[in-house]
Amino acid sequence: MKTLTTLIAAGIFSCLSLNLHADTSKEVISIEESIEAVYINQANEETLATLKGIGQKRAHAIVLFRTENGAFESIEDLLKVKGIGEKVLSDNASRIKI
């Protein structure tokens, strides 16, 4: 009985260890994603949608605006795109590049 209890405990600790490792991996991925630069004059909709507060609809609006008006000259030019405000700009200022 003591051996069975030891095996069960070892199994539980193994599972807990795996879950902790999985959670840590997710944190590392999200940190790496937040550091990756997004070049707004070259990025496709999928890449633009990785920015905080930018979903598929706003990403499409950015690409459409860029197509109709030419390249963005500054990061602040994003404010000309419908649905992009100061908050979105400030939340992503460290990632957005020209």
Coordinates of N, CA, C and O in Angstrom, one line a residue:
M1 N 0.8 -1.2 0.0 CA 0.0 0.0 0.0 C 0.9 1.3 0.0 O 0.6 2.2 -0.7
K2 N 2.0 1.2 0.8 CA 2.8 2.4 0.8 C 3.5 2.7 -0.5 O 3.6 3.8 -0.9
T3 N 3.8 1.6 -1.3 CA 4.4 1.8 -2.6 C 3.4 2.4 -3.6 O 3.7 3.3 -4.3
L4 N 2.1 2.0 -3.5 CA 1.1 2.5 -4.3 C 0.9 4.0 -4.0 O 0.8 4.8 -5.0
T5 N 0.8 4.4 -2.8 CA 0.7 5.8 -2.4 C 1.8 6.6 -2.9 O 1.7 7.7 -3.4
T6 N 3.0 6.0 -2.8 CA 4.2 6.7 -3.3 C 4.1 6.9 -4.8 O 4.4 8.0 -5.4
L7 N 3.7 5.9 -5.6 CA 3.5 6.0 -7.0 C 2.5 7.1 -7.4 O 2.7 7.8 -8.4
I8 N 1.4 7.0 -6.7 CA 0.3 8.0 -7.0 C 0.8 9.4 -6.7 O 0.6 10.3 -7.5
A9 N 1.5 9.6 -5.6 CA 2.0 11.0 -5.3 C 3.0 11.4 -6.3 O 3.0 12.6 -6.8
A10 N 3.9 10.5 -6.8 CA 4.9 10.8 -7.8 C 4.2 11.2 -9.1 O 4.6 12.2 -9.8
G11 N 3.1 10.5 -9.5 CA 2.4 10.9 -10.7 C 1.7 12.2 -10.6 O 1.8 13.0 -11.5
I12 N 1.2 12.6 -9.4 CA 0.6 13.9 -9.2 C 1.6 15.0 -9.3 O 1.4 16.0 -10.0
F13 N 2.7 14.8 -8.7 CA 3.8 15.8 -8.8 C 4.3 16.0 -10.2 O 4.6 17.1 -10.6
S14 N 4.4 14.9 -10.9 CA 4.8 14.9 -12.3 C 3.9 15.8 -13.1 O 4.3 16.6 -13.9
C15 N 2.6 15.6 -12.9 CA 1.6 16.3 -13.7 C 1.6 17.8 -13.3 O 1.6 18.7 -14.1
L16 N 1.8 18.1 -12.0 CA 1.9 19.5 -11.6 C 3.1 20.1 -12.2 O 3.1 21.3 -12.6
S17 N 4.2 19.4 -12.2 CA 5.4 19.9 -12.8 C 5.2 20.3 -14.3 O 5.7 21.3 -14.8
L18 N 4.6 19.4 -15.0 CA 4.3 19.6 -16.4 C 3.4 20.9 -16.6 O 3.7 21.7 -17.5
N19 N 2.4 21.0 -15.8 CA 1.5 22.2 -15.9 C 2.2 23.5 -15.6 O 2.0 24.5 -16.3
L20 N 3.1 23.5 -14.6 CA 3.9 24.7 -14.3 C 4.8 25.0 -15.5 O 4.9 26.2 -15.9
H21 N 5.4 24.0 -16.1 CA 6.3 24.3 -17.2 C 5.5 24.8 -18.4 O 5.9 25.8 -19.1
A22 N 4.3 24.3 -18.6 CA 3.5 24.8 -19.7 C 3.1 26.2 -19.5 O 3.2 27.0 -20.5
D23 N 2.7 26.6 -18.3 CA 2.3 28.0 -18.0 C 3.5 28.9 -18.2 O 3.4 30.0 -18.8
T24 N 4.7 28.5 -17.8 CA 5.9 29.3 -18.0 C 6.2 29.5 -19.5 O 6.5 30.6 -19.9
S25 N 6.0 28.5 -20.3 CA 6.2 28.6 -21.7 C 5.3 29.6 -22.4 O 5.7 30.4 -23.2
K26 N 4.0 29.6 -21.9 CA 3.1 30.6 -22.5 C 3.5 32.0 -22.1 O 3.4 32.9 -23.0
E27 N 4.0 32.2 -20.9 CA 4.5 33.6 -20.5 C 5.6 34.0 -21.4 O 5.7 35.2 -21.8
V28 N 6.6 33.1 -21.7 CA 7.7 33.5 -22.5 C 7.3 33.8 -23.9 O 7.7 34.8 -24.5
I29 N 6.3 33.1 -24.5 CA 5.8 33.4 -25.8 C 5.2 34.8 -25.8 O 5.4 35.5 -26.7
S30 N 4.3 35.1 -24.9 CA 3.7 36.4 -24.9 C 4.6 37.5 -24.7 O 4.5 38.6 -25.3
I31 N 5.7 37.3 -23.9 CA 6.7 38.4 -23.8 C 7.4 38.6 -25.1 O 7.6 39.7 -25.6
E32 N 7.8 37.5 -25.8 CA 8.5 37.6 -27.1 C 7.6 38.3 -28.1 O 8.0 39.1 -28.9
E33 N 6.3 38.0 -28.1 CA 5.4 38.6 -29.1 C 5.3 40.1 -28.8 O 5.2 40.9 -29.8
S34 N 5.3 40.5 -27.6 CA 5.2 41.9 -27.3 C 6.4 42.7 -27.7 O 6.3 43.9 -27.8
I35 N 7.5 42.0 -27.8 CA 8.8 42.7 -28.1 C 9.0 42.8 -29.7 O 9.6 43.7 -30.2
E36 N 8.4 41.9 -30.4 CA 8.5 41.8 -31.9 C 8.0 43.1 -32.5 O 6.9 43.5 -32.3
A37 N 8.9 43.7 -33.3 CA 8.5 45.0 -34.0 C 7.5 44.7 -35.1 O 7.6 43.6 -35.8
V38 N 6.6 45.6 -35.4 CA 5.6 45.5 -36.5 C 5.9 46.8 -37.3 O 5.7 47.9 -36.9
Y39 N 6.3 46.5 -38.5 CA 6.6 47.6 -39.5 C 5.3 47.9 -40.3 O 4.9 47.1 -41.1
I40 N 4.7 49.0 -39.9 CA 3.3 49.3 -40.4 C 3.2 49.5 -41.9 O 2.1 49.4 -42.4
N41 N 4.3 49.8 -42.5 CA 4.2 50.0 -44.0 C 4.4 48.7 -44.8 O 4.2 48.7 -46.0
Q42 N 4.8 47.6 -44.1 CA 5.0 46.4 -44.8 C 4.2 45.3 -44.2 O 3.9 44.3 -44.9
A43 N 3.7 45.4 -43.0 CA 3.0 44.3 -42.3 C 1.6 44.0 -43.0 O 0.9 44.8 -43.4
N44 N 1.4 42.7 -43.0 CA 0.1 42.2 -43.5 C -1.0 42.3 -42.4 O -0.6 42.6 -41.2
E45 N -2.2 42.0 -42.7 CA -3.3 42.1 -41.7 C -3.0 41.2 -40.5 O -3.3 41.6 -39.4
E46 N -2.6 40.0 -40.8 CA -2.3 39.0 -39.7 C -1.3 39.6 -38.7 O -1.5 39.5 -37.5
T47 N -0.2 40.2 -39.2 CA 0.8 40.7 -38.3 C 0.3 41.9 -37.6 O 0.5 42.1 -36.4
L48 N -0.4 42.8 -38.3 CA -1.0 44.0 -37.6 C -1.9 43.6 -36.5 O -2.0 44.3 -35.5
A49 N -2.7 42.5 -36.7 CA -3.6 42.1 -35.7 C -3.0 41.6 -34.4 O -3.6 41.4 -33.4
T50 N -1.6 41.4 -34.4 CA -1.0 41.0 -33.2 C -0.8 42.2 -32.2 O -0.4 42.0 -31.1
L51 N -1.0 43.4 -32.7 CA -0.9 44.6 -31.9 C -2.0 44.7 -30.9 O -3.2 44.3 -31.2
K52 N -1.8 45.2 -29.7 CA -2.8 45.3 -28.7 C -3.9 46.2 -29.1 O -3.6 47.3 -29.5
G53 N -5.2 45.8 -29.1 CA -6.3 46.6 -29.5 C -6.6 46.6 -31.0 O -7.5 47.3 -31.4
I54 N -5.8 45.9 -31.7 CA -6.0 45.8 -33.2 C -6.5 44.4 -33.5 O -5.7 43.4 -33.5
G55 N -7.7 44.3 -33.9 CA -8.2 43.0 -34.4 C -8.2 43.0 -35.9 O -7.5 43.8 -36.6
Q56 N -8.9 42.0 -36.5 CA -8.9 41.8 -37.9 C -9.5 43.0 -38.6 O -9.0 43.5 -39.7
K57 N -10.5 43.6 -38.1 CA -11.2 44.7 -38.7 C -10.3 46.0 -38.8 O -10.2 46.6 -39.8
R58 N -9.6 46.3 -37.7 CA -8.7 47.4 -37.7 C -7.5 47.2 -38.5 O -7.0 48.1 -39.2
A59 N -7.0 45.9 -38.5 CA -5.9 45.6 -39.3 C -6.2 45.8 -40.8 O -5.4 46.3 -41.6
H60 N -7.4 45.4 -41.2 CA -7.8 45.6 -42.6 C -7.9 47.1 -42.9 O -7.5 47.5 -44.0
A61 N -8.4 47.9 -41.9 CA -8.5 49.3 -42.1 C -7.2 50.0 -42.3 O -7.0 50.9 -43.1
I62 N -6.2 49.5 -41.6 CA -4.8 50.0 -41.7 C -4.2 49.7 -43.1 O -3.7 50.6 -43.8
V63 N -4.4 48.5 -43.6 CA -3.9 48.1 -44.9 C -4.6 48.9 -46.0 O -4.0 49.4 -46.9
L64 N -5.9 49.0 -45.8 CA -6.7 49.8 -46.8 C -6.3 51.2 -46.9 O -6.1 51.8 -47.9
F65 N -6.1 51.8 -45.7 CA -5.7 53.2 -45.6 C -4.3 53.4 -46.3 O -4.1 54.3 -47.1
R66 N -3.4 52.5 -46.0 CA -2.1 52.5 -46.6 C -2.1 52.3 -48.1 O -1.4 53.0 -48.8
T67 N -3.0 51.5 -48.6 CA -3.1 51.3 -50.0 C -3.7 52.5 -50.7 O -3.2 52.9 -51.8
E68 N -4.6 53.2 -50.1 CA -5.3 54.3 -50.7 C -4.5 55.6 -50.5 O -4.6 56.5 -51.3
N69 N -3.7 55.7 -49.4 CA -3.0 57.0 -49.1 C -1.5 56.9 -49.2 O -0.8 57.9 -48.9
G70 N -0.9 55.8 -49.4 CA 0.5 55.6 -49.4 C 1.0 55.3 -48.1 O 0.3 55.1 -47.1
A71 N 2.3 55.2 -48.0 CA 3.0 54.8 -46.8 C 2.8 55.8 -45.6 O 2.7 57.0 -45.9
F72 N 2.8 55.2 -44.4 CA 2.7 56.1 -43.2 C 4.1 56.7 -43.1 O 5.1 56.1 -43.3
E73 N 4.1 58.0 -42.8 CA 5.3 58.8 -42.6 C 5.8 58.8 -41.2 O 6.9 59.0 -40.9
S74 N 4.8 58.6 -40.3 CA 5.1 58.6 -38.8 C 4.2 57.6 -38.2 O 3.1 57.3 -38.7
I75 N 4.5 57.2 -37.0 CA 3.6 56.3 -36.2 C 2.3 57.0 -35.9 O 1.3 56.4 -35.9
E76 N 2.4 58.3 -35.7 CA 1.2 59.1 -35.4 C 0.2 59.1 -36.5 O -1.0 59.4 -36.4
D77 N 0.6 58.9 -37.8 CA -0.3 58.8 -38.9 C -1.3 57.7 -38.8 O -2.4 57.8 -39.4
L78 N -1.1 56.7 -37.9 CA -2.1 55.7 -37.6 C -3.3 56.3 -37.1 O -4.4 55.7 -37.2
L79 N -3.2 57.4 -36.4 CA -4.4 58.1 -35.8 C -5.4 58.5 -36.9 O -6.6 58.8 -36.6
K80 N -5.0 58.6 -38.2 CA -5.8 58.9 -39.3 C -6.7 57.8 -39.7 O -7.7 57.9 -40.4
V81 N -6.4 56.6 -39.2 CA -7.2 55.4 -39.6 C -8.4 55.3 -38.6 O -8.2 55.4 -37.4
K82 N -9.6 55.1 -39.2 CA -10.8 55.0 -38.3 C -10.6 53.9 -37.3 O -10.3 52.7 -37.7
G83 N -10.9 54.2 -36.1 CA -10.8 53.1 -35.0 C -9.5 53.1 -34.3 O -9.4 52.4 -33.3
I84 N -8.5 53.8 -34.7 CA -7.2 53.9 -34.1 C -7.2 55.2 -33.3 O -7.3 56.3 -33.8
G85 N -7.0 55.0 -32.0 CA -7.0 56.2 -31.1 C -5.6 56.3 -30.3 O -4.7 55.4 -30.5
E86 N -5.5 57.3 -29.5 CA -4.3 57.5 -28.7 C -4.0 56.3 -27.9 O -2.8 56.0 -27.7
K87 N -5.0 55.7 -27.3 CA -4.7 54.5 -26.4 C -4.1 53.4 -27.2 O -3.1 52.8 -26.7
V88 N -4.6 53.0 -28.3 CA -4.0 52.0 -29.1 C -2.6 52.3 -29.5 O -1.7 51.5 -29.4
L89 N -2.4 53.6 -29.9 CA -1.1 54.0 -30.3 C -0.1 53.9 -29.1 O 1.0 53.4 -29.2
S90 N -0.5 54.4 -27.9 CA 0.4 54.4 -26.8 C 0.7 53.0 -26.3 O 1.8 52.6 -25.9
D91 N -0.3 52.1 -26.3 CA -0.2 50.7 -25.9 C 0.8 49.9 -26.8 O 1.4 49.0 -26.4
N92 N 1.0 50.4 -28.0 CA 1.9 49.7 -29.0 C 3.1 50.5 -29.4 O 3.8 50.0 -30.3
A93 N 3.3 51.6 -28.8 CA 4.4 52.5 -29.3 C 5.8 51.8 -29.4 O 6.5 52.1 -30.3
S94 N 6.0 50.9 -28.5 CA 7.3 50.3 -28.5 C 7.5 49.2 -29.6 O 8.6 48.9 -29.9
R95 N 6.4 48.8 -30.1 CA 6.4 47.7 -31.2 C 6.3 48.3 -32.6 O 6.7 47.7 -33.5
I96 N 5.6 49.4 -32.7 CA 5.3 49.9 -34.1 C 6.5 50.6 -34.6 O 7.1 51.5 -34.0
K97 N 6.9 50.3 -35.8 CA 8.0 50.9 -36.5 C 7.6 51.3 -37.9 O 6.6 50.7 -38.5
I98 N 8.2 52.3 -38.5 CA 7.9 52.7 -39.9 C 8.7 51.9 -40.9 O 9.8 51.5 -40.7

